[in-house]
mmCIF file of C-alpha atoms in Angstrom:
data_model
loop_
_atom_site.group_PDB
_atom_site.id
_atom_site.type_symbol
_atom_site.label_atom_id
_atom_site.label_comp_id
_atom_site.label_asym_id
_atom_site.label_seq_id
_atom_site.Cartn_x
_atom_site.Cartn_y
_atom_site.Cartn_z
ATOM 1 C CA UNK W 156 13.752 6.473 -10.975
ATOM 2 C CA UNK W 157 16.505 9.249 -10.248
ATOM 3 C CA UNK W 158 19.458 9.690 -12.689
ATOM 4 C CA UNK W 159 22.553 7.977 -11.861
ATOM 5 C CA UNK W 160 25.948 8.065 -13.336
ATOM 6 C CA UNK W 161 28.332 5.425 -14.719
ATOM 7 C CA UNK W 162 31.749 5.191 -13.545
ATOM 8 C CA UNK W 163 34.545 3.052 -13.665
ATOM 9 C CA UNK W 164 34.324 1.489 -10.231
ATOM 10 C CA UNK W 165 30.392 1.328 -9.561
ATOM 11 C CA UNK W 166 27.099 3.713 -10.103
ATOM 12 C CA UNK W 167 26.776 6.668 -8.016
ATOM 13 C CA UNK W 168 23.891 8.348 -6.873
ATOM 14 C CA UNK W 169 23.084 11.855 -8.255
ATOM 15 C CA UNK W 170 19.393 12.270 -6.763
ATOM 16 C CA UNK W 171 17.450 10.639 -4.516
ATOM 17 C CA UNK W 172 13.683 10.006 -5.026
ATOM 18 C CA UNK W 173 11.304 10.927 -1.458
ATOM 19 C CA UNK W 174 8.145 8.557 -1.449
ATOM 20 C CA UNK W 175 6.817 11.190 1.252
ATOM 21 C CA UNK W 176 3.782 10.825 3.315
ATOM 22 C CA UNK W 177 1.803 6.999 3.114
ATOM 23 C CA UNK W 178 -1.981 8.690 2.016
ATOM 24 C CA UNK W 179 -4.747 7.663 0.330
ATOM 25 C CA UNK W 180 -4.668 9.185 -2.920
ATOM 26 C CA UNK W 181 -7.844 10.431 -3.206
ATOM 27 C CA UNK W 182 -6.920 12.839 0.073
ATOM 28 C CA UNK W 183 -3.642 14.124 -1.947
ATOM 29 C CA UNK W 184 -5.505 17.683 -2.522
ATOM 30 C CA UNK W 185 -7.266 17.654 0.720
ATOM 31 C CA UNK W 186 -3.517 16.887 2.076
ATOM 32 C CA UNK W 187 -2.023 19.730 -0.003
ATOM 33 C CA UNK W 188 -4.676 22.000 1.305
ATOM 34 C CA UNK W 189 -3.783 21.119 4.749
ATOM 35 C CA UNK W 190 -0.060 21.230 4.700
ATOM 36 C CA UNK W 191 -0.078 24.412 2.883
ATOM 37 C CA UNK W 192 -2.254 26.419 5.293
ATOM 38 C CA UNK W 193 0.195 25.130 7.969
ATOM 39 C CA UNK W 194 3.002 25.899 6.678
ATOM 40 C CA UNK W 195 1.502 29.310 6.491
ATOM 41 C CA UNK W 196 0.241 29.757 9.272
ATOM 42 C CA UNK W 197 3.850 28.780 11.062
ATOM 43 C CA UNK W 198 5.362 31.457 9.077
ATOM 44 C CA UNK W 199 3.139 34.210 9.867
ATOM 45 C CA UNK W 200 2.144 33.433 13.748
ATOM 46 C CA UNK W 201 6.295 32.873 14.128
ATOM 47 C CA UNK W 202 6.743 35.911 12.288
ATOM 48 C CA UNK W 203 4.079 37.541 14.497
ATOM 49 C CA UNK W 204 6.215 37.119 17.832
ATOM 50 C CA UNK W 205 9.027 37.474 16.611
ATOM 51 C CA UNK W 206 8.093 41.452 15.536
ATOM 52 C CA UNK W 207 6.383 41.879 18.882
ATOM 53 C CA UNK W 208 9.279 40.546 20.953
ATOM 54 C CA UNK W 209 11.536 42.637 18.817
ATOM 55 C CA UNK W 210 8.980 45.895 19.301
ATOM 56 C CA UNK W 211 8.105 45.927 22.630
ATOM 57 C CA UNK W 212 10.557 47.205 24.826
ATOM 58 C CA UNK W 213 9.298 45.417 27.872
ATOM 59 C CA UNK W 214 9.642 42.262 26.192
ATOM 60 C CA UNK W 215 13.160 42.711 24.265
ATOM 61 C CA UNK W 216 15.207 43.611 27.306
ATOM 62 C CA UNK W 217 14.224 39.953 29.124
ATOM 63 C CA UNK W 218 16.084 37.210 28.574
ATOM 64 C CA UNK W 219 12.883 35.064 28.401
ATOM 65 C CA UNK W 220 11.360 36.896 26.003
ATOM 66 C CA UNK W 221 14.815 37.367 23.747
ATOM 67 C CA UNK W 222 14.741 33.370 23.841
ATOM 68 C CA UNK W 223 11.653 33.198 22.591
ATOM 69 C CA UNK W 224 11.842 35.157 19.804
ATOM 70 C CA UNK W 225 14.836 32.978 18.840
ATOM 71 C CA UNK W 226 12.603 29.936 19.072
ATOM 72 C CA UNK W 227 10.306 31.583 16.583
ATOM 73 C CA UNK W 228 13.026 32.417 14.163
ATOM 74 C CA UNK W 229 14.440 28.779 14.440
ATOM 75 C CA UNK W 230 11.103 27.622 14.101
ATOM 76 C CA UNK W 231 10.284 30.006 10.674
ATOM 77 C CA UNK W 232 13.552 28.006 9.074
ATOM 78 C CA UNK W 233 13.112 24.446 10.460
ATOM 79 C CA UNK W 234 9.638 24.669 9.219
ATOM 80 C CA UNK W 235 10.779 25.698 5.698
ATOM 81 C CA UNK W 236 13.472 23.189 5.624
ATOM 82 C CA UNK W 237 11.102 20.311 5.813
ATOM 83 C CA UNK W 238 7.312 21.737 4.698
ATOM 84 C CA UNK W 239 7.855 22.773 1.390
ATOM 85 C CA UNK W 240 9.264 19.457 0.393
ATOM 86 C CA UNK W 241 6.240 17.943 2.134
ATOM 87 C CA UNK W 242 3.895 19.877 -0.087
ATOM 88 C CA UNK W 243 5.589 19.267 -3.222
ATOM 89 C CA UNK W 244 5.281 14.961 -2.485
ATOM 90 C CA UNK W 245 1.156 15.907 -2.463
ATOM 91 C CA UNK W 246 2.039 17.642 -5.970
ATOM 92 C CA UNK W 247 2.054 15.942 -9.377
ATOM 93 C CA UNK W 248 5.579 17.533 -9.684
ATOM 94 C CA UNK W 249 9.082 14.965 -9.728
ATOM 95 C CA UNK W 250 9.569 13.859 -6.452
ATOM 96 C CA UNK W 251 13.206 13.649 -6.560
ATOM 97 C CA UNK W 252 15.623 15.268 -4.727
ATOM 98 C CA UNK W 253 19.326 16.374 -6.105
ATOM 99 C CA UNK W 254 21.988 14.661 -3.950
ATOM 100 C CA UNK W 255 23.608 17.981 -2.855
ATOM 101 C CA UNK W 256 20.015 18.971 -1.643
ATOM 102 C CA UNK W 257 19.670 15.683 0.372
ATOM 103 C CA UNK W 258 22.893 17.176 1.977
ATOM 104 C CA UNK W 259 21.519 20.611 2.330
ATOM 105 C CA UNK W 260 18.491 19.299 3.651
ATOM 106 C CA UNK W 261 19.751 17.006 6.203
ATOM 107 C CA UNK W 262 22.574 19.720 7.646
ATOM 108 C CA UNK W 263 20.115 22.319 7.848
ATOM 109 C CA UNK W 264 17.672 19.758 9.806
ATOM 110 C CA UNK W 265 19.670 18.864 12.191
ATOM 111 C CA UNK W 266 21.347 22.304 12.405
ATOM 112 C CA UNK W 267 18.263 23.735 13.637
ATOM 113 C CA UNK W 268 16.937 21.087 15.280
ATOM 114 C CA UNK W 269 19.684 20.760 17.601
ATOM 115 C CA UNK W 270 19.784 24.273 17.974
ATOM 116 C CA UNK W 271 16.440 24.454 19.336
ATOM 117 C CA UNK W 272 17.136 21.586 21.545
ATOM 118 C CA UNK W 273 19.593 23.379 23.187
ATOM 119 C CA UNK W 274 17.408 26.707 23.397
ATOM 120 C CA UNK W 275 14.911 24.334 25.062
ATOM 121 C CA UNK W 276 17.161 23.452 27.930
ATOM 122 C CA UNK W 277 18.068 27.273 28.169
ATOM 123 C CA UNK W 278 14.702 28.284 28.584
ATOM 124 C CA UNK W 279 14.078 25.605 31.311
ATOM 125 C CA UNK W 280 17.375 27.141 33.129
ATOM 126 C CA UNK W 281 15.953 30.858 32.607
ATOM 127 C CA UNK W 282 12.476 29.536 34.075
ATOM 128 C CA UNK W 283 14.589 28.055 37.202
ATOM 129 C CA UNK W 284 16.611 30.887 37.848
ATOM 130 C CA UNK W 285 13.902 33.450 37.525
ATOM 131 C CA UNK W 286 11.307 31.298 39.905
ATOM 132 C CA UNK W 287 13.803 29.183 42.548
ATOM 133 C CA UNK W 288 16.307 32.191 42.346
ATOM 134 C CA UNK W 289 14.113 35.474 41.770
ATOM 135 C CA UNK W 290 16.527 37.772 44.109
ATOM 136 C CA UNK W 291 19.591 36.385 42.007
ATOM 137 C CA UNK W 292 17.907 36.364 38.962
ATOM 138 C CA UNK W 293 19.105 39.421 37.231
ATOM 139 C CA UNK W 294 22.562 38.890 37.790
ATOM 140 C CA UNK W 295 22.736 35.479 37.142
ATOM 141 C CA UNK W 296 20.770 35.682 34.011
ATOM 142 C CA UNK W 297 20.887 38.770 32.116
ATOM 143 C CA UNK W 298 20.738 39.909 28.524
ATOM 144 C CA UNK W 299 24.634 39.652 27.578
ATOM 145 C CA UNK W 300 24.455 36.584 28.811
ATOM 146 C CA UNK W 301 21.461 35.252 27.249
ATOM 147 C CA UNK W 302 23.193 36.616 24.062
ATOM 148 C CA UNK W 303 26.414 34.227 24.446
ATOM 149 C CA UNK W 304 24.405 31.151 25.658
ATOM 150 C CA UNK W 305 22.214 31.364 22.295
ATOM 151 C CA UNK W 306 25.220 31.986 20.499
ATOM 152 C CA UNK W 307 26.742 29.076 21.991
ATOM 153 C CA UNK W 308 23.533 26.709 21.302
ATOM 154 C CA UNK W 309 24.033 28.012 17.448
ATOM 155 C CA UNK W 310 27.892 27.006 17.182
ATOM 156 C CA UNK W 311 26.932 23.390 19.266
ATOM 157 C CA UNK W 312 24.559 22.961 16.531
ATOM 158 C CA UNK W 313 26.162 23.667 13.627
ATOM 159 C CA UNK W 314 28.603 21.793 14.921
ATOM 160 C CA UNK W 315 26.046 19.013 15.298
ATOM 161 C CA UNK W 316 24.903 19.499 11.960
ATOM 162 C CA UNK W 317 28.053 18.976 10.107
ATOM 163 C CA UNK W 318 28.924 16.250 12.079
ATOM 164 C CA UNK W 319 26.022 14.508 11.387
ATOM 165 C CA UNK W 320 25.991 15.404 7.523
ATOM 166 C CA UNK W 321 29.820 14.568 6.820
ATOM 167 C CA UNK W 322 29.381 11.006 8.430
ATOM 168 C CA UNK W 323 25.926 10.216 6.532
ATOM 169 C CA UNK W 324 27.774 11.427 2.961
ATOM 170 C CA UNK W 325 31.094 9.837 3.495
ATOM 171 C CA UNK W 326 29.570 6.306 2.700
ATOM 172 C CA UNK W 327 28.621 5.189 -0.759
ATOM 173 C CA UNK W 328 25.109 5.355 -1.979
ATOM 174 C CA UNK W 329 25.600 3.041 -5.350
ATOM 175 C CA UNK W 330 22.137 1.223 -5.408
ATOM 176 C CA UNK W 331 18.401 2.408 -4.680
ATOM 177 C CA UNK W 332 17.732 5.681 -4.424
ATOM 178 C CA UNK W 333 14.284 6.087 -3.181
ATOM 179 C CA UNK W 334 13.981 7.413 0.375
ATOM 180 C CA UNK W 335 10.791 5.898 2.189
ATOM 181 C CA UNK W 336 10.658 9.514 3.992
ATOM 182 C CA UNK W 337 9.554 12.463 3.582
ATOM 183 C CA UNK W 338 12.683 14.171 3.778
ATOM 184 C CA UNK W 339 16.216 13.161 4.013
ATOM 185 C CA UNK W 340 16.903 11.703 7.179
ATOM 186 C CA UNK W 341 19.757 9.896 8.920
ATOM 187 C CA UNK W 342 18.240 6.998 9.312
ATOM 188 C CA UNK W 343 16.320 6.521 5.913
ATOM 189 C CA UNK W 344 18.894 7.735 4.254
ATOM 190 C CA UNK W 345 21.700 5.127 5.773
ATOM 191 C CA UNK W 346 19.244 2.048 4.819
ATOM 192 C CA UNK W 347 20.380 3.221 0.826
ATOM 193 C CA UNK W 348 24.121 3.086 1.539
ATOM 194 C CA UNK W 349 26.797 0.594 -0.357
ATOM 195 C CA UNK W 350 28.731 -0.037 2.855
ATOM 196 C CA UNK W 351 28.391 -0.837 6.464
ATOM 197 C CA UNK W 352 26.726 1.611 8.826
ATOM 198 C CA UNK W 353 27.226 0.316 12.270
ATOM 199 C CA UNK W 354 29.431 3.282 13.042
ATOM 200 C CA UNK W 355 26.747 5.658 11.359
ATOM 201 C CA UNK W 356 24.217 3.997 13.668
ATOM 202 C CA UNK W 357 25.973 4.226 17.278
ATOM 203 C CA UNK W 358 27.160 8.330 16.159
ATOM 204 C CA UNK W 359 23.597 8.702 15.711
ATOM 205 C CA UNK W 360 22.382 6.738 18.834
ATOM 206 C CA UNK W 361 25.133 8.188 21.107
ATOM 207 C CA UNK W 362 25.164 12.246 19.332
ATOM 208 C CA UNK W 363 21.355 12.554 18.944
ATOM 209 C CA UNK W 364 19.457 9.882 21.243
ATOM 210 C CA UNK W 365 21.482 10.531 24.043
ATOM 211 C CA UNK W 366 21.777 14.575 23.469
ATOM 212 C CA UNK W 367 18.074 14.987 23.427
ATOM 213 C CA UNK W 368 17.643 12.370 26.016
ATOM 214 C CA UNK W 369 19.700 14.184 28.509
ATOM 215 C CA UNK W 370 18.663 17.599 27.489
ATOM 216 C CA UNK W 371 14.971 16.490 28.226
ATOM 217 C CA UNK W 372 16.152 15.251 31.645
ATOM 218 C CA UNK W 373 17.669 18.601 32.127
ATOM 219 C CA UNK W 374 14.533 20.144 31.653
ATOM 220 C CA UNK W 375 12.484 17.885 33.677
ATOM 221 C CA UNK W 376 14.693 18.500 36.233
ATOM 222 C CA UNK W 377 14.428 22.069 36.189
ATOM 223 C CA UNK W 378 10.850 22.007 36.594
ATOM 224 C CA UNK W 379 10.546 19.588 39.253
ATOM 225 C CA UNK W 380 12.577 22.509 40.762
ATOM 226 C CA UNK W 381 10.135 24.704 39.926
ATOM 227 C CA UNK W 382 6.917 23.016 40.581
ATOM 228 C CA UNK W 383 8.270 22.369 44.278
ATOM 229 C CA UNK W 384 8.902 26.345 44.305
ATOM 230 C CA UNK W 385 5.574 27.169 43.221
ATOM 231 C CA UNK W 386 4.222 25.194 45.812
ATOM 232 C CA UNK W 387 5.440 27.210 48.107
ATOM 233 C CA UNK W 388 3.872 30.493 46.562
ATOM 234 C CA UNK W 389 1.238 31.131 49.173
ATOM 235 C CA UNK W 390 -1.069 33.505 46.886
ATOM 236 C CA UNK W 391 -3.325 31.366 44.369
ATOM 237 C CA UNK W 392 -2.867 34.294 41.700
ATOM 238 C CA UNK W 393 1.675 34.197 42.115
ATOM 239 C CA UNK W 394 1.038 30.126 41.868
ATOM 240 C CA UNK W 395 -1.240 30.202 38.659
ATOM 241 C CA UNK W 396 0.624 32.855 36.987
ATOM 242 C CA UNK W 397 4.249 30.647 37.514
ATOM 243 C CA UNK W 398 1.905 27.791 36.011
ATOM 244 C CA UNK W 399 0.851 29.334 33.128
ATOM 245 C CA UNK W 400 4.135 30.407 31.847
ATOM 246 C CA UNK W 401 6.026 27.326 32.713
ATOM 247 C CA UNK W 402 2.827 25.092 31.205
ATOM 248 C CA UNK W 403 3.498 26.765 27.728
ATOM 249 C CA UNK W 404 7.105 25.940 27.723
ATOM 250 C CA UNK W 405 6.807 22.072 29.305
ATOM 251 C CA UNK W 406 4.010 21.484 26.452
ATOM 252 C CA UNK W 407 6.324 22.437 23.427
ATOM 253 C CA UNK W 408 9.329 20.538 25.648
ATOM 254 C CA UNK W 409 6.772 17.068 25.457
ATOM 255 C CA UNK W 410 5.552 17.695 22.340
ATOM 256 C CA UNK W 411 9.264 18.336 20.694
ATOM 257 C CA UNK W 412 11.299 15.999 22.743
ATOM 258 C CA UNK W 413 9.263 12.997 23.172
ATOM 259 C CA UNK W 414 9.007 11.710 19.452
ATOM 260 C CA UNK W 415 12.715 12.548 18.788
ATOM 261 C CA UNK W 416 14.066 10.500 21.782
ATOM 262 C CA UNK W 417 11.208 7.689 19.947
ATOM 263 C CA UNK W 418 12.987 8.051 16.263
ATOM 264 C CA UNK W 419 16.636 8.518 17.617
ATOM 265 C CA UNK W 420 16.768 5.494 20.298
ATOM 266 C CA UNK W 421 15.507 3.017 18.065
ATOM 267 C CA UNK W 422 18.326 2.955 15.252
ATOM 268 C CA UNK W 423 17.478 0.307 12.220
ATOM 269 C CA UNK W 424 13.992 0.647 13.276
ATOM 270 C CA UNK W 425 11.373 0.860 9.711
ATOM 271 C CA UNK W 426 8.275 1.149 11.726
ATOM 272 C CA UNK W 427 5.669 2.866 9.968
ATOM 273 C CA UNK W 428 5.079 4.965 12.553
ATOM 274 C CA UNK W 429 8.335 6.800 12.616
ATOM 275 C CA UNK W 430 6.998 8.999 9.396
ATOM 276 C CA UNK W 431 3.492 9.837 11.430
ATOM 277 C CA UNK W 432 5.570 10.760 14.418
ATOM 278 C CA UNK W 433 7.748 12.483 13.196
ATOM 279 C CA UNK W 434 5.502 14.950 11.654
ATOM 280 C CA UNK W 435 5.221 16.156 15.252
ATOM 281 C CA UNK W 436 8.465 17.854 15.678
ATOM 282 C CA UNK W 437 8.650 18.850 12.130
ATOM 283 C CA UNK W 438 5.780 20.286 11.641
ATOM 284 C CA UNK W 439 3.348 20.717 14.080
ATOM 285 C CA UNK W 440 5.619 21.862 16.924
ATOM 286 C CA UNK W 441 7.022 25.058 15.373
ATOM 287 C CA UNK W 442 3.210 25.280 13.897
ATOM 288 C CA UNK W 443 1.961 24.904 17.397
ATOM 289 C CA UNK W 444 4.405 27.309 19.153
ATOM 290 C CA UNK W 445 3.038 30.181 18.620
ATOM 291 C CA UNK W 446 -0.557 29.372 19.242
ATOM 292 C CA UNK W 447 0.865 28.190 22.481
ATOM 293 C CA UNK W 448 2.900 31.110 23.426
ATOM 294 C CA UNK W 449 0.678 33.384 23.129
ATOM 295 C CA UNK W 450 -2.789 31.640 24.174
ATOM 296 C CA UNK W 451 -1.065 31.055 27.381
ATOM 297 C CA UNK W 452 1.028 34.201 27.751
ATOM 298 C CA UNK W 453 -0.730 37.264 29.415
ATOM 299 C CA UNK W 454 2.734 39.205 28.961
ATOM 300 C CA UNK W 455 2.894 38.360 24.846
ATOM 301 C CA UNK W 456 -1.192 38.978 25.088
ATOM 302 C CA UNK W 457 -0.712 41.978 26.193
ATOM 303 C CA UNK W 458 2.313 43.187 23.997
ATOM 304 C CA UNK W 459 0.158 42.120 20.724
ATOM 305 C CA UNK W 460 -2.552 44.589 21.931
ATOM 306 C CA UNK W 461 -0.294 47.505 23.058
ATOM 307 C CA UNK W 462 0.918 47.011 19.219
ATOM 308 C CA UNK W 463 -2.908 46.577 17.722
ATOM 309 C CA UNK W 464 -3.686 49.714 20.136
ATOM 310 C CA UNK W 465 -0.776 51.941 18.551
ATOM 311 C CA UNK W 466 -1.162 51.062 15.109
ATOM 312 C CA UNK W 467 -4.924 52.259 15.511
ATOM 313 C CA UNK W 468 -3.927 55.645 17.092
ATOM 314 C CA UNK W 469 -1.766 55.767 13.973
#
């Protein structure tokens, strides 16, 4: 059990203890293995576009291209906000969790998570104006300002962030201290607190459910846009090369959006499902990202081998 402290009105928390991942424990190296090469992995193919977006001078100067290298940075930290705590539950080392890193923790989660919601939905918009608007495009959608929107999607986030962490903290956590998670999470970590959380519960509904909900629809919206201008690309090659770089984005859209809208919009929920779904958007979208990008991206393809090609005349 975590320490706690005496004092003269009740006992206070000092550390929560994350039960992590459900697993069977002969699979806790196999599971170490795993979440380790991952978490690698993320770093290093994030890292990867992130160098070639900031090297290649046909990619830096394009808004799309400046958002995605964003994306990769976000996804380098979000990853390494939730990961290494991951890896450390498959570890024989203390599971427990100081109560100012809980904080930390869930800030910085929801931080960047928000942040990359709203980069989403900006990427979506860049995609509509540069396919339903192409003559327009460069005016409406250049690289100042790209620059202020992703500023703007890091204030609304941090904004988001503190929000979310001041209101979870304010209550009392006197009582259990073990977090059925495998991080510190709104809604795990409200189920531990000494007072009543109904307000907790619709700020969290109404600031997170309904943010990402209406983001998503933004998005959706944006492509239907776009799917009924691509339709009317008469070449096969115009319409499968507007498919393949809206596909990549719409796949890490589903795969992001669709189990946070399933965690967020069912406050008091204890399913024990939430833990296996939300791995998705934790760790295997910003794992996933890259692959993506760059599998389906003749443009990044091509910038990665105009790099390979000048390092070897080098």
């Amino acid at each position: 059990m975590g320490k706690t402290k005496n004092t003269s009105l009740d006992t206070v928390v000092t550390d929560f203890i994350l039960l992590g991942l459900s697993h069977p424990p002969n699979l806790r190296s196999l599971l170490f293995l795993v979440f380790s090469i991952i978490y690698i992995l993320t770093q290093v193919g994030n890292l990867l576009i992130l160098l070639t977006v900031w090297a290649d001078p046909k990619l830096h100067a394009r808004p799309m291209y400046i958002l995605l290298g964003v994306l990769s940075f976000l996804d380098m930290w979000l990853s390494s906000v939730i990961v290494p705590r991951i890896i450390l539950n498959f570890a024989p080392a203390s599971k427990a969790i100081p109560f100012g890193g809980c904080v930390a923790q869930l800030y910085f989660f929801h931080f960047l998570g928000s942040t990359q919601c709203f980069l989403y939905t900006l990427m979506a918009y860049d995609r509509y104006l540069a396919i339903c608007q192409p003559l327009r495009y460069p005016v409406l959608m250049n690289g100042r300002l790209c620059t202020v929107l992703v500023a703007g999607a890091w204030v609304a986030g941090s904004i988001h962030g503190s929000i979310q962490a001041t209101l979870t903290f304010r209550l009392p956590y006197c009582g259990p201290n073990q977090v059925d998670y495998f991080f510190c999470d709104i809604p795990v970590v409200l189920r531990l607190a000494c007072a009543d959380t109904t307000v907790n519960e619709l700020v969290t509904f109404v600031d997170i459910g309904v943010m990402a909900t209406s983001c998503f629809m933004l998005i959706l919206l944006s492509y239907a846009n776009i799917v009924h201008a691509i339709l009317k690309i008469r070449t096969t090659d115009g319409r499968r090369r507007a498919f393949s770089t809206c596909g990549s984005h719409l796949t890490v859209v589903t795969v992001y959006y669709v189990p946070c809208i399933f965690i967020y919009l069912r406050p008091g929920s204890k399913s024990p499902l939430d833990g296996a779904v939300a791995v998705f958007y934790t760790v295997v979208t910003p794992f996933l990202n890259p692959l993506i990008y760059t599998l389906r991206n003749q443009e990044v393809k091509s910038a990665l081998k105009r790099m390979r090609v000048g390092r070897g005349a080098e």
